[in-house]
Amino acid sequence: MPLNLESNYDLTALNSFGVAARAAHYLRVTDDASFPEAIQLARSHAGERGVFVLGGGSNLLLTKDYDGCVLHIATQGMRVLDEDVVEAMAGESWHAFVMWTINRGYCGLENLTLIHGSVGAAPIQNIGAYGVELKESFHSCDAISIETGETRRFGAEECAFSYRNSYFKSFAGRQWIVRRVRFKLSRSPKFKLDYGDLRKALIAKGILNPSALDVSQAVAEIRMRKLPDPVLLGNAGSFFKNPVIPAAQFLALRDQNPAMPHYPDDDGWMKIPAAWLIEHAGFKGVRHGDAAVHAQHALVLVNHGNATGDALWALAQEVQAGVETKFGVKLKPEPIIL
Ligand code: EPU
């Protein structure tokens, strides 16, 4: 399909917060072969603001109109490369890809069911849920440099994955646009069921020897109970990362808050649920106009209809300041704030 650069483009339907904002220029890439040409075209219309690469728009808060060029990655395609390596193009829906692998008898991605967003965005923040992170089954990805047009293959090591982070979020890494991602999966089940209520949910359904589809369905049911569907209520999933704090700070905090949940992280560090900190700083369900902290899950900010990106960002900063005052912990936003 020929490239079609559009102007003054409405981004409301392209961000899961459903915030009204426009792009001065907008270009959708649907054909992988057109990437080099698309990058050139986008760059020539980007002005000083630059090119913004948009995937599923599910991890993004638009605080105002974008006066550069939005390059929307919408390439499609999934295939089996060999016995246990599968590949998907960057614009595929992550959830559709997970279901595609399960329907072909693969295990490894079932805990990552129903995460909104695209395949190309998944490695950038090393998506994770229910005790599993993308990095555990990642094989490699191909990315094209927005600066030089070169396409390069990145193995897991070069991606430098960590909790909700990768090389692609670093200053040097931001020049790369992910074109396709490969995963190494397995046909013999090795499920991880120990996070939260997952095993309990399966047992409650009478399932003792689950298939990947059973695990996927149980994860989907838990998520649907806890997290708002962005189609019905605008949101970007977890708005903050769970803070990882030094052991000494944790011990001091726990003395004051004996019931605070905590999970050991790397040597000497402890991960604390940001949702708990936000709820206990009094922000769960707080609403200013249409911008709110979700009443069922304190880690999710929601747009009840007509919240502006600015209003959501102001609320996020209020939550951040309140948690820091009460607990001395600075929360870091998970989505890109544009
Ligand atoms: N909690 C509260 N109040 C709340 C909600 C939760 O106190 O309103 C406490 C509970 O004690 C609970 C703990 O927080 O045990 C953890 O809650 P939950 O299991 O819902 O997980 P989370 O830490 O809030 C993380 C991910 C989610 C992922 C879930 C399940 C991050 C930033 N978020 O959330 O990922 O689905 O675990 O694995 O790591 C996302 O990134 O967008 C996302 C939804």
mmCIF file of C-alpha atoms and ligand atoms in Angstrom:
data_model
loop_
_atom_site.group_PDB
_atom_site.id
_atom_site.type_symbol
_atom_site.label_atom_id
_atom_site.label_comp_id
_atom_site.label_asym_id
_atom_site.label_seq_id
_atom_site.Cartn_x
_atom_site.Cartn_y
_atom_site.Cartn_z
ATOM 1 C CA MET A 1 0.000 0.000 0.000
ATOM 2 C CA PRO A 2 1.474 3.431 -0.888
ATOM 3 C CA LEU A 3 2.493 5.649 2.012
ATOM 4 C CA ASN A 4 -0.035 8.333 2.819
ATOM 5 C CA LEU A 5 1.130 11.212 5.015
ATOM 6 C CA GLU A 6 -1.808 12.910 6.731
ATOM 7 C CA SER A 7 -1.963 16.263 8.521
ATOM 8 C CA ASN A 8 -3.749 17.445 11.670
ATOM 9 C CA TYR A 9 -4.561 13.825 12.537
ATOM 10 C CA ASP A 10 -6.865 12.897 15.429
ATOM 11 C CA LEU A 11 -5.081 10.559 17.890
ATOM 12 C CA THR A 12 -8.066 9.991 20.227
ATOM 13 C CA ALA A 13 -8.730 6.451 18.990
ATOM 14 C CA LEU A 14 -5.022 5.603 18.945
ATOM 15 C CA ASN A 15 -4.310 6.006 22.665
ATOM 16 C CA SER A 16 -5.932 3.717 25.228
ATOM 17 C CA PHE A 17 -6.521 6.634 27.636
ATOM 18 C CA GLY A 18 -8.873 7.997 24.947
ATOM 19 C CA VAL A 19 -7.376 11.458 25.406
ATOM 20 C CA ALA A 20 -8.205 13.948 22.666
ATOM 21 C CA ALA A 21 -5.009 15.134 20.945
ATOM 22 C CA ARG A 22 -3.868 15.718 17.385
ATOM 23 C CA ALA A 23 -0.649 15.129 15.465
ATOM 24 C CA ALA A 24 0.616 17.775 13.049
ATOM 25 C CA HIS A 25 1.608 14.895 10.730
ATOM 26 C CA TYR A 26 0.752 11.203 10.790
ATOM 27 C CA LEU A 27 2.079 8.285 8.783
ATOM 28 C CA ARG A 28 0.966 4.646 9.088
ATOM 29 C CA VAL A 29 3.352 1.836 8.077
ATOM 30 C CA THR A 30 1.464 -1.316 7.063
ATOM 31 C CA ASP A 31 4.115 -2.924 4.861
ATOM 32 C CA ASP A 32 7.436 -3.934 6.416
ATOM 33 C CA ALA A 33 9.315 -3.283 3.161
ATOM 34 C CA SER A 34 8.294 0.384 3.239
ATOM 35 C CA PHE A 35 10.051 1.132 6.554
ATOM 36 C CA PRO A 36 13.115 2.888 5.051
ATOM 37 C CA GLU A 37 10.961 5.127 2.857
ATOM 38 C CA ALA A 38 8.490 5.784 5.692
ATOM 39 C CA ILE A 39 11.267 6.864 8.029
ATOM 40 C CA GLN A 40 12.585 9.332 5.461
ATOM 41 C CA LEU A 41 9.138 10.756 4.821
ATOM 42 C CA ALA A 42 8.360 11.042 8.551
ATOM 43 C CA ARG A 43 11.700 12.710 9.245
ATOM 44 C CA SER A 44 11.165 15.262 6.512
ATOM 45 C CA HIS A 45 7.876 16.323 8.189
ATOM 46 C CA ALA A 46 8.970 16.029 11.802
ATOM 47 C CA GLY A 47 10.260 19.557 12.353
ATOM 48 C CA GLU A 48 12.081 20.246 15.600
ATOM 49 C CA ARG A 49 9.790 18.017 17.619
ATOM 50 C CA GLY A 50 10.928 14.880 15.821
ATOM 51 C CA VAL A 51 9.305 11.567 14.960
ATOM 52 C CA PHE A 52 7.220 9.798 17.581
ATOM 53 C CA VAL A 53 6.878 6.051 17.071
ATOM 54 C CA LEU A 54 3.419 4.805 18.013
ATOM 55 C CA GLY A 55 2.525 1.166 18.568
ATOM 56 C CA GLY A 56 -0.702 0.114 20.271
ATOM 57 C CA GLY A 57 -0.940 3.408 22.195
ATOM 58 C CA SER A 58 -1.636 1.515 25.417
ATOM 59 C CA ASN A 59 1.352 2.809 27.351
ATOM 60 C CA LEU A 60 1.120 6.469 26.460
ATOM 61 C CA LEU A 61 -0.215 9.673 27.987
ATOM 62 C CA LEU A 62 -0.638 12.538 25.516
ATOM 63 C CA THR A 63 -0.561 15.786 27.477
ATOM 64 C CA LYS A 64 -0.944 18.001 24.413
ATOM 65 C CA ASP A 65 -1.058 18.030 20.623
ATOM 66 C CA TYR A 66 2.071 16.674 18.956
ATOM 67 C CA ASP A 67 3.592 19.107 16.488
ATOM 68 C CA GLY A 68 6.025 16.635 14.915
ATOM 69 C CA CYS A 69 5.257 13.478 12.931
ATOM 70 C CA VAL A 70 3.664 10.375 14.449
ATOM 71 C CA LEU A 71 4.874 7.176 12.771
ATOM 72 C CA HIS A 72 2.278 4.491 13.484
ATOM 73 C CA ILE A 73 3.578 0.928 13.219
ATOM 74 C CA ALA A 74 0.788 -1.271 11.835
ATOM 75 C CA THR A 75 2.636 -4.108 10.061
ATOM 76 C CA GLN A 76 0.954 -7.521 10.310
ATOM 77 C CA GLY A 77 2.040 -11.151 10.084
ATOM 78 C CA MET A 78 2.919 -14.120 12.310
ATOM 79 C CA ARG A 79 4.765 -17.280 11.358
ATOM 80 C CA VAL A 80 6.563 -20.324 12.699
ATOM 81 C CA LEU A 81 10.246 -20.071 11.766
ATOM 82 C CA ASP A 82 11.328 -23.508 12.889
ATOM 83 C CA GLU A 83 10.234 -26.122 15.403
ATOM 84 C CA ASP A 84 10.016 -23.770 18.389
ATOM 85 C CA VAL A 85 10.825 -20.262 17.163
ATOM 86 C CA VAL A 86 7.910 -18.030 16.141
ATOM 87 C CA GLU A 87 7.967 -14.512 14.735
ATOM 88 C CA ALA A 88 5.477 -11.650 14.660
ATOM 89 C CA MET A 89 5.546 -8.297 12.955
ATOM 90 C CA ALA A 90 5.676 -5.230 15.197
ATOM 91 C CA GLY A 91 2.146 -3.986 14.494
ATOM 92 C CA GLU A 92 0.378 -7.207 15.510
ATOM 93 C CA SER A 93 -1.754 -7.056 18.636
ATOM 94 C CA TRP A 94 0.146 -8.662 21.514
ATOM 95 C CA HIS A 95 -2.899 -10.519 22.807
ATOM 96 C CA ALA A 96 -3.811 -11.835 19.328
ATOM 97 C CA PHE A 97 -0.233 -13.118 18.991
ATOM 98 C CA VAL A 98 -0.371 -14.862 22.405
ATOM 99 C CA MET A 99 -3.611 -16.613 21.376
ATOM 100 C CA TRP A 100 -2.102 -17.548 17.998
ATOM 101 C CA THR A 101 0.837 -19.294 19.755
ATOM 102 C CA ILE A 102 -1.460 -21.115 22.178
ATOM 103 C CA ASN A 103 -3.716 -22.297 19.333
ATOM 104 C CA ARG A 104 -0.644 -23.803 17.682
ATOM 105 C CA GLY A 105 0.231 -25.809 20.793
ATOM 106 C CA TYR A 106 2.974 -23.558 22.202
ATOM 107 C CA CYS A 107 3.556 -22.692 25.858
ATOM 108 C CA GLY A 108 5.481 -19.787 27.321
ATOM 109 C CA LEU A 109 3.332 -16.712 26.759
ATOM 110 C CA GLU A 110 0.096 -17.801 28.484
ATOM 111 C CA ASN A 111 0.693 -15.674 31.620
ATOM 112 C CA LEU A 112 1.012 -12.627 29.349
ATOM 113 C CA THR A 113 -2.575 -12.956 28.117
ATOM 114 C CA LEU A 114 -4.702 -9.836 27.604
ATOM 115 C CA ILE A 115 -1.895 -7.305 27.885
ATOM 116 C CA HIS A 116 -2.912 -4.426 25.657
ATOM 117 C CA GLY A 117 -0.543 -3.050 23.065
ATOM 118 C CA SER A 118 1.497 -4.271 20.121
ATOM 119 C CA VAL A 119 4.166 -6.927 19.621
ATOM 120 C CA GLY A 120 6.747 -4.261 18.715
ATOM 121 C CA ALA A 121 6.267 -2.392 21.982
ATOM 122 C CA ALA A 122 6.461 -5.539 24.106
ATOM 123 C CA PRO A 123 10.273 -5.874 24.291
ATOM 124 C CA ILE A 124 10.770 -2.146 24.813
ATOM 125 C CA GLN A 125 9.350 -2.334 28.298
ATOM 126 C CA ASN A 126 9.859 -6.068 28.805
ATOM 127 C CA ILE A 127 6.160 -6.586 29.522
ATOM 128 C CA GLY A 128 5.361 -8.828 32.457
ATOM 129 C CA ALA A 129 2.470 -10.266 34.423
ATOM 130 C CA TYR A 130 1.663 -13.109 36.813
ATOM 131 C CA GLY A 131 5.291 -13.993 37.532
ATOM 132 C CA VAL A 132 6.471 -14.056 33.889
ATOM 133 C CA GLU A 133 8.382 -11.464 31.870
ATOM 134 C CA LEU A 134 8.788 -11.313 28.096
ATOM 135 C CA LYS A 135 12.576 -11.744 28.417
ATOM 136 C CA GLU A 136 12.090 -15.380 29.505
ATOM 137 C CA SER A 137 10.953 -16.480 26.023
ATOM 138 C CA PHE A 138 12.473 -13.704 23.908
ATOM 139 C CA HIS A 139 14.670 -14.991 21.066
ATOM 140 C CA SER A 140 15.625 -11.863 19.084
ATOM 141 C CA CYS A 141 14.198 -8.862 17.292
ATOM 142 C CA ASP A 142 15.032 -6.835 14.195
ATOM 143 C CA ALA A 143 15.020 -3.069 14.512
ATOM 144 C CA ILE A 144 15.650 -0.238 12.067
ATOM 145 C CA SER A 145 17.537 2.913 13.032
ATOM 146 C CA ILE A 146 15.555 6.077 12.578
ATOM 147 C CA GLU A 147 18.871 7.917 12.219
ATOM 148 C CA THR A 148 20.781 5.767 9.720
ATOM 149 C CA GLY A 149 18.151 3.456 8.184
ATOM 150 C CA GLU A 150 20.275 0.413 9.093
ATOM 151 C CA THR A 151 18.402 -2.724 10.227
ATOM 152 C CA ARG A 152 20.066 -4.794 12.923
ATOM 153 C CA ARG A 153 19.251 -7.983 14.814
ATOM 154 C CA PHE A 154 19.277 -7.771 18.630
ATOM 155 C CA GLY A 155 19.693 -10.844 20.822
ATOM 156 C CA ALA A 156 18.430 -10.991 24.395
ATOM 157 C CA GLU A 157 21.749 -9.879 25.841
ATOM 158 C CA GLU A 158 21.931 -6.703 23.729
ATOM 159 C CA CYS A 159 18.371 -5.842 24.740
ATOM 160 C CA ALA A 160 19.518 -5.612 28.399
ATOM 161 C CA PHE A 161 16.101 -6.470 29.781
ATOM 162 C CA SER A 162 15.180 -5.673 33.361
ATOM 163 C CA TYR A 163 11.908 -4.924 35.190
ATOM 164 C CA ARG A 164 9.784 -2.887 32.707
ATOM 165 C CA ASN A 165 12.983 -1.748 31.004
ATOM 166 C CA SER A 166 15.369 -2.496 28.132
ATOM 167 C CA TYR A 167 18.167 -1.027 26.006
ATOM 168 C CA PHE A 168 15.461 0.452 23.737
ATOM 169 C CA LYS A 169 14.475 2.889 26.499
ATOM 170 C CA SER A 170 18.029 4.203 26.882
ATOM 171 C CA PHE A 171 19.243 7.349 25.126
ATOM 172 C CA ALA A 172 21.221 5.334 22.541
ATOM 173 C CA GLY A 173 18.462 2.736 22.207
ATOM 174 C CA ARG A 174 15.699 5.206 21.390
ATOM 175 C CA GLN A 175 16.845 5.513 17.761
ATOM 176 C CA TRP A 176 15.682 1.937 17.032
ATOM 177 C CA ILE A 177 12.220 1.000 15.760
ATOM 178 C CA VAL A 178 11.361 -2.647 16.341
ATOM 179 C CA ARG A 179 10.223 -4.286 13.066
ATOM 180 C CA ARG A 180 9.670 -7.909 14.101
ATOM 181 C CA VAL A 181 10.130 -10.003 17.228
ATOM 182 C CA ARG A 182 10.969 -13.710 17.625
ATOM 183 C CA PHE A 183 10.225 -15.933 20.601
ATOM 184 C CA LYS A 184 11.548 -19.330 21.581
ATOM 185 C CA LEU A 185 8.592 -21.313 22.890
ATOM 186 C CA SER A 186 8.050 -24.853 24.041
ATOM 187 C CA ARG A 187 5.555 -27.597 23.319
ATOM 188 C CA SER A 188 5.997 -29.233 26.716
ATOM 189 C CA PRO A 189 4.241 -27.310 29.482
ATOM 190 C CA LYS A 190 6.306 -25.699 32.237
ATOM 191 C CA PHE A 191 3.733 -23.366 33.732
ATOM 192 C CA LYS A 192 4.343 -20.701 36.356
ATOM 193 C CA LEU A 193 1.287 -20.649 38.570
ATOM 194 C CA ASP A 194 2.622 -19.270 41.839
ATOM 195 C CA TYR A 195 1.825 -15.574 41.386
ATOM 196 C CA GLY A 196 -1.172 -14.293 43.331
ATOM 197 C CA ASP A 197 -4.384 -16.242 42.879
ATOM 198 C CA LEU A 198 -3.533 -18.007 39.619
ATOM 199 C CA ARG A 199 -3.229 -21.577 40.924
ATOM 200 C CA LYS A 200 -6.227 -21.058 43.222
ATOM 201 C CA ALA A 201 -8.303 -19.826 40.280
ATOM 202 C CA LEU A 202 -7.477 -22.979 38.273
ATOM 203 C CA ILE A 203 -8.220 -25.298 41.187
ATOM 204 C CA ALA A 204 -11.529 -23.502 41.793
ATOM 205 C CA LYS A 205 -12.443 -24.451 38.207
ATOM 206 C CA GLY A 206 -11.506 -28.088 38.945
ATOM 207 C CA ILE A 207 -8.411 -27.906 36.704
ATOM 208 C CA LEU A 208 -5.451 -29.768 38.181
ATOM 209 C CA ASN A 209 -3.449 -30.424 34.996
ATOM 210 C CA PRO A 210 -3.956 -27.228 33.023
ATOM 211 C CA SER A 211 -3.250 -26.663 29.353
ATOM 212 C CA ALA A 212 -1.759 -23.369 28.132
ATOM 213 C CA LEU A 213 -5.288 -22.353 27.126
ATOM 214 C CA ASP A 214 -6.575 -23.056 30.669
ATOM 215 C CA VAL A 215 -3.813 -20.878 32.170
ATOM 216 C CA SER A 216 -4.474 -18.155 29.614
ATOM 217 C CA GLN A 217 -8.203 -18.175 30.390
ATOM 218 C CA ALA A 218 -7.571 -18.037 34.150
ATOM 219 C CA VAL A 219 -5.199 -15.071 33.695
ATOM 220 C CA ALA A 220 -7.779 -13.349 31.484
ATOM 221 C CA GLU A 221 -10.511 -13.834 34.101
ATOM 222 C CA ILE A 222 -8.323 -12.442 36.915
ATOM 223 C CA ARG A 223 -7.284 -9.458 34.801
ATOM 224 C CA MET A 224 -10.865 -8.718 33.757
ATOM 225 C CA ARG A 225 -11.957 -8.766 37.399
ATOM 226 C CA LYS A 226 -9.200 -6.375 38.510
ATOM 227 C CA LEU A 227 -8.269 -4.151 35.608
ATOM 228 C CA PRO A 228 -10.573 -1.865 33.625
ATOM 229 C CA ASP A 229 -11.095 -2.593 29.914
ATOM 230 C CA PRO A 230 -9.720 0.441 28.017
ATOM 231 C CA VAL A 231 -12.534 0.104 25.477
ATOM 232 C CA LEU A 232 -15.015 0.912 28.270
ATOM 233 C CA LEU A 233 -12.858 3.088 30.545
ATOM 234 C CA GLY A 234 -9.731 4.806 29.200
ATOM 235 C CA ASN A 235 -6.514 3.752 30.944
ATOM 236 C CA ALA A 236 -2.917 2.675 30.314
ATOM 237 C CA GLY A 237 -2.674 -0.287 32.715
ATOM 238 C CA SER A 238 -0.355 0.259 35.645
ATOM 239 C CA PHE A 239 0.475 3.957 35.712
ATOM 240 C CA PHE A 240 3.505 3.566 37.991
ATOM 241 C CA LYS A 241 6.241 0.956 38.252
ATOM 242 C CA ASN A 242 6.459 -0.973 41.490
ATOM 243 C CA PRO A 243 9.332 0.701 43.356
ATOM 244 C CA VAL A 244 12.377 -1.391 44.208
ATOM 245 C CA ILE A 245 13.995 -0.028 47.382
ATOM 246 C CA PRO A 246 17.125 -0.867 49.409
ATOM 247 C CA ALA A 247 16.676 -3.322 52.288
ATOM 248 C CA ALA A 248 17.486 -0.694 54.945
ATOM 249 C CA GLN A 249 14.773 1.649 53.655
ATOM 250 C CA PHE A 250 12.343 -1.268 53.487
ATOM 251 C CA LEU A 251 12.989 -2.299 57.112
ATOM 252 C CA ALA A 252 12.396 1.255 58.328
ATOM 253 C CA LEU A 253 9.165 1.457 56.314
ATOM 254 C CA ARG A 254 7.948 -1.923 57.507
ATOM 255 C CA ASP A 255 8.423 -0.898 61.143
ATOM 256 C CA GLN A 256 5.844 1.825 60.513
ATOM 257 C CA ASN A 257 3.655 -0.336 58.234
ATOM 258 C CA PRO A 258 3.825 -3.984 59.324
ATOM 259 C CA ALA A 259 1.119 -5.058 56.826
ATOM 260 C CA MET A 260 2.906 -3.658 53.780
ATOM 261 C CA PRO A 261 3.245 -6.391 51.086
ATOM 262 C CA HIS A 262 6.793 -6.871 49.737
ATOM 263 C CA TYR A 263 8.657 -9.173 47.365
ATOM 264 C CA PRO A 264 12.420 -9.801 47.492
ATOM 265 C CA ASP A 265 14.143 -8.531 44.346
ATOM 266 C CA ASP A 266 17.865 -8.564 43.506
ATOM 267 C CA ASP A 267 20.361 -8.892 46.382
ATOM 268 C CA GLY A 268 19.472 -6.537 49.191
ATOM 269 C CA TRP A 269 16.532 -4.905 47.369
ATOM 270 C CA MET A 270 12.813 -5.213 47.965
ATOM 271 C CA LYS A 271 9.920 -4.596 45.554
ATOM 272 C CA ILE A 272 6.857 -2.893 47.063
ATOM 273 C CA PRO A 273 3.462 -2.771 45.293
ATOM 274 C CA ALA A 274 2.903 0.836 44.247
ATOM 275 C CA ALA A 275 -0.843 0.091 44.411
ATOM 276 C CA TRP A 276 -0.563 -0.516 48.156
ATOM 277 C CA LEU A 277 1.393 2.711 48.724
ATOM 278 C CA ILE A 278 -1.135 4.714 46.686
ATOM 279 C CA GLU A 279 -4.126 3.170 48.456
ATOM 280 C CA HIS A 280 -2.579 3.767 51.897
ATOM 281 C CA ALA A 281 -1.684 7.346 51.016
ATOM 282 C CA GLY A 282 -5.446 7.813 50.512
ATOM 283 C CA PHE A 283 -5.654 8.111 46.724
ATOM 284 C CA LYS A 284 -7.655 5.033 45.719
ATOM 285 C CA GLY A 285 -10.829 6.221 43.953
ATOM 286 C CA VAL A 286 -9.832 9.909 44.105
ATOM 287 C CA ARG A 287 -11.455 11.733 41.181
ATOM 288 C CA HIS A 288 -10.952 15.251 39.814
ATOM 289 C CA GLY A 289 -13.472 15.788 37.027
ATOM 290 C CA ASP A 290 -13.024 12.885 34.624
ATOM 291 C CA ALA A 291 -9.466 12.059 35.739
ATOM 292 C CA ALA A 292 -9.401 9.442 38.493
ATOM 293 C CA VAL A 293 -7.464 6.808 40.374
ATOM 294 C CA HIS A 294 -9.402 3.611 39.640
ATOM 295 C CA ALA A 295 -11.670 2.618 42.520
ATOM 296 C CA GLN A 296 -10.864 -1.125 42.100
ATOM 297 C CA HIS A 297 -7.091 -0.906 41.517
ATOM 298 C CA ALA A 298 -5.054 1.992 42.865
ATOM 299 C CA LEU A 299 -2.237 1.562 40.312
ATOM 300 C CA VAL A 300 -4.468 2.438 37.366
ATOM 301 C CA LEU A 301 -5.393 5.997 36.392
ATOM 302 C CA VAL A 302 -8.600 6.222 34.374
ATOM 303 C CA ASN A 303 -10.339 8.674 32.062
ATOM 304 C CA HIS A 304 -14.064 8.727 32.826
ATOM 305 C CA GLY A 305 -14.787 10.414 29.504
ATOM 306 C CA ASN A 306 -13.358 13.817 28.795
ATOM 307 C CA ALA A 307 -10.241 14.064 30.959
ATOM 308 C CA THR A 308 -7.412 15.927 29.248
ATOM 309 C CA GLY A 309 -3.912 14.527 29.246
ATOM 310 C CA ASP A 310 -2.897 17.484 31.387
ATOM 311 C CA ALA A 311 -5.518 16.673 34.028
ATOM 312 C CA LEU A 312 -4.414 13.020 34.163
ATOM 313 C CA TRP A 313 -0.778 14.086 34.463
ATOM 314 C CA ALA A 314 -1.629 16.573 37.229
ATOM 315 C CA LEU A 315 -3.417 13.787 39.124
ATOM 316 C CA ALA A 316 -0.428 11.457 38.615
ATOM 317 C CA GLN A 317 1.894 14.109 40.044
ATOM 318 C CA GLU A 318 -0.438 14.642 43.011
ATOM 319 C CA VAL A 319 -0.348 10.880 43.714
ATOM 320 C CA GLN A 320 3.443 10.854 43.335
ATOM 321 C CA ALA A 321 3.854 13.756 45.788
ATOM 322 C CA GLY A 322 1.380 12.236 48.293
ATOM 323 C CA VAL A 323 3.144 8.867 48.296
ATOM 324 C CA GLU A 324 6.543 10.522 48.654
ATOM 325 C CA THR A 325 5.364 12.633 51.602
ATOM 326 C CA LYS A 326 3.805 9.671 53.407
ATOM 327 C CA PHE A 327 6.331 6.913 52.631
ATOM 328 C CA GLY A 328 9.477 8.659 51.325
ATOM 329 C CA VAL A 329 9.247 6.599 48.104
ATOM 330 C CA LYS A 330 9.263 8.285 44.692
ATOM 331 C CA LEU A 331 7.024 6.473 42.185
ATOM 332 C CA LYS A 332 8.133 6.435 38.548
ATOM 333 C CA PRO A 333 5.504 6.541 35.783
ATOM 334 C CA GLU A 334 5.341 3.485 33.554
ATOM 335 C CA PRO A 335 3.791 5.022 30.399
ATOM 336 C CA ILE A 336 5.521 7.463 28.085
ATOM 337 C CA ILE A 337 4.389 10.987 28.953
ATOM 338 C CA LEU A 338 4.333 12.981 25.716
HETATM 339 N N1 EPU B 1 -2.900 -3.699 46.099
HETATM 340 C C1 EPU B 1 -3.393 -2.722 46.947
HETATM 341 N N2 EPU B 1 -4.398 -1.910 46.476
HETATM 342 C C2 EPU B 1 -4.908 -2.031 45.226
HETATM 343 C C3 EPU B 1 -4.416 -3.036 44.370
HETATM 344 C C4 EPU B 1 -3.395 -3.856 44.833
HETATM 345 O O1 EPU B 1 -2.969 -2.582 48.074
HETATM 346 O O2 EPU B 1 -5.798 -1.233 44.883
HETATM 347 C C5 EPU B 1 -1.792 -4.527 46.582
HETATM 348 C C6 EPU B 1 -2.226 -5.904 46.988
HETATM 349 O O3 EPU B 1 -1.616 -6.229 48.221
HETATM 350 C C7 EPU B 1 -1.649 -6.837 45.951
HETATM 351 C C8 EPU B 1 -0.441 -6.051 45.458
HETATM 352 O O4 EPU B 1 -0.814 -4.672 45.578
HETATM 353 O O5 EPU B 1 -1.275 -8.050 46.479
HETATM 354 C C9 EPU B 1 -0.076 -6.336 44.019
HETATM 355 O O6 EPU B 1 -1.227 -6.127 43.191
HETATM 356 P P1 EPU B 1 -1.400 -6.889 41.788
HETATM 357 O O7 EPU B 1 -1.198 -8.345 41.952
HETATM 358 O O8 EPU B 1 -2.676 -6.420 41.165
HETATM 359 O O9 EPU B 1 -0.161 -6.428 40.941
HETATM 360 P P2 EPU B 1 0.533 -5.003 40.721
HETATM 361 O O10 EPU B 1 1.865 -5.058 41.396
HETATM 362 O O11 EPU B 1 -0.360 -3.880 41.063
HETATM 363 C C10 EPU B 1 1.789 -5.841 38.574
HETATM 364 C C11 EPU B 1 2.014 -5.325 37.191
HETATM 365 C C12 EPU B 1 0.781 -5.549 36.337
HETATM 366 C C13 EPU B 1 0.494 -7.035 36.293
HETATM 367 C C14 EPU B 1 0.277 -7.538 37.719
HETATM 368 C C15 EPU B 1 0.094 -9.032 37.769
HETATM 369 C C16 EPU B 1 3.601 -3.497 37.434
HETATM 370 C C17 EPU B 1 3.806 -2.015 37.397
HETATM 371 N N3 EPU B 1 2.349 -3.903 37.243
HETATM 372 O O12 EPU B 1 0.752 -5.025 39.135
HETATM 373 O O13 EPU B 1 1.068 -5.108 35.026
HETATM 374 O O14 EPU B 1 -0.658 -7.319 35.503
HETATM 375 O O15 EPU B 1 1.446 -7.221 38.519
HETATM 376 O O16 EPU B 1 1.308 -9.649 37.485
HETATM 377 O O17 EPU B 1 4.565 -4.226 37.606
HETATM 378 C C18 EPU B 1 0.933 -3.186 33.601
HETATM 379 O O18 EPU B 1 2.163 -3.173 33.598
HETATM 380 O O19 EPU B 1 0.260 -2.340 32.945
HETATM 381 C C19 EPU B 1 0.233 -4.197 34.390
HETATM 382 C C20 EPU B 1 -1.097 -4.217 34.496
#
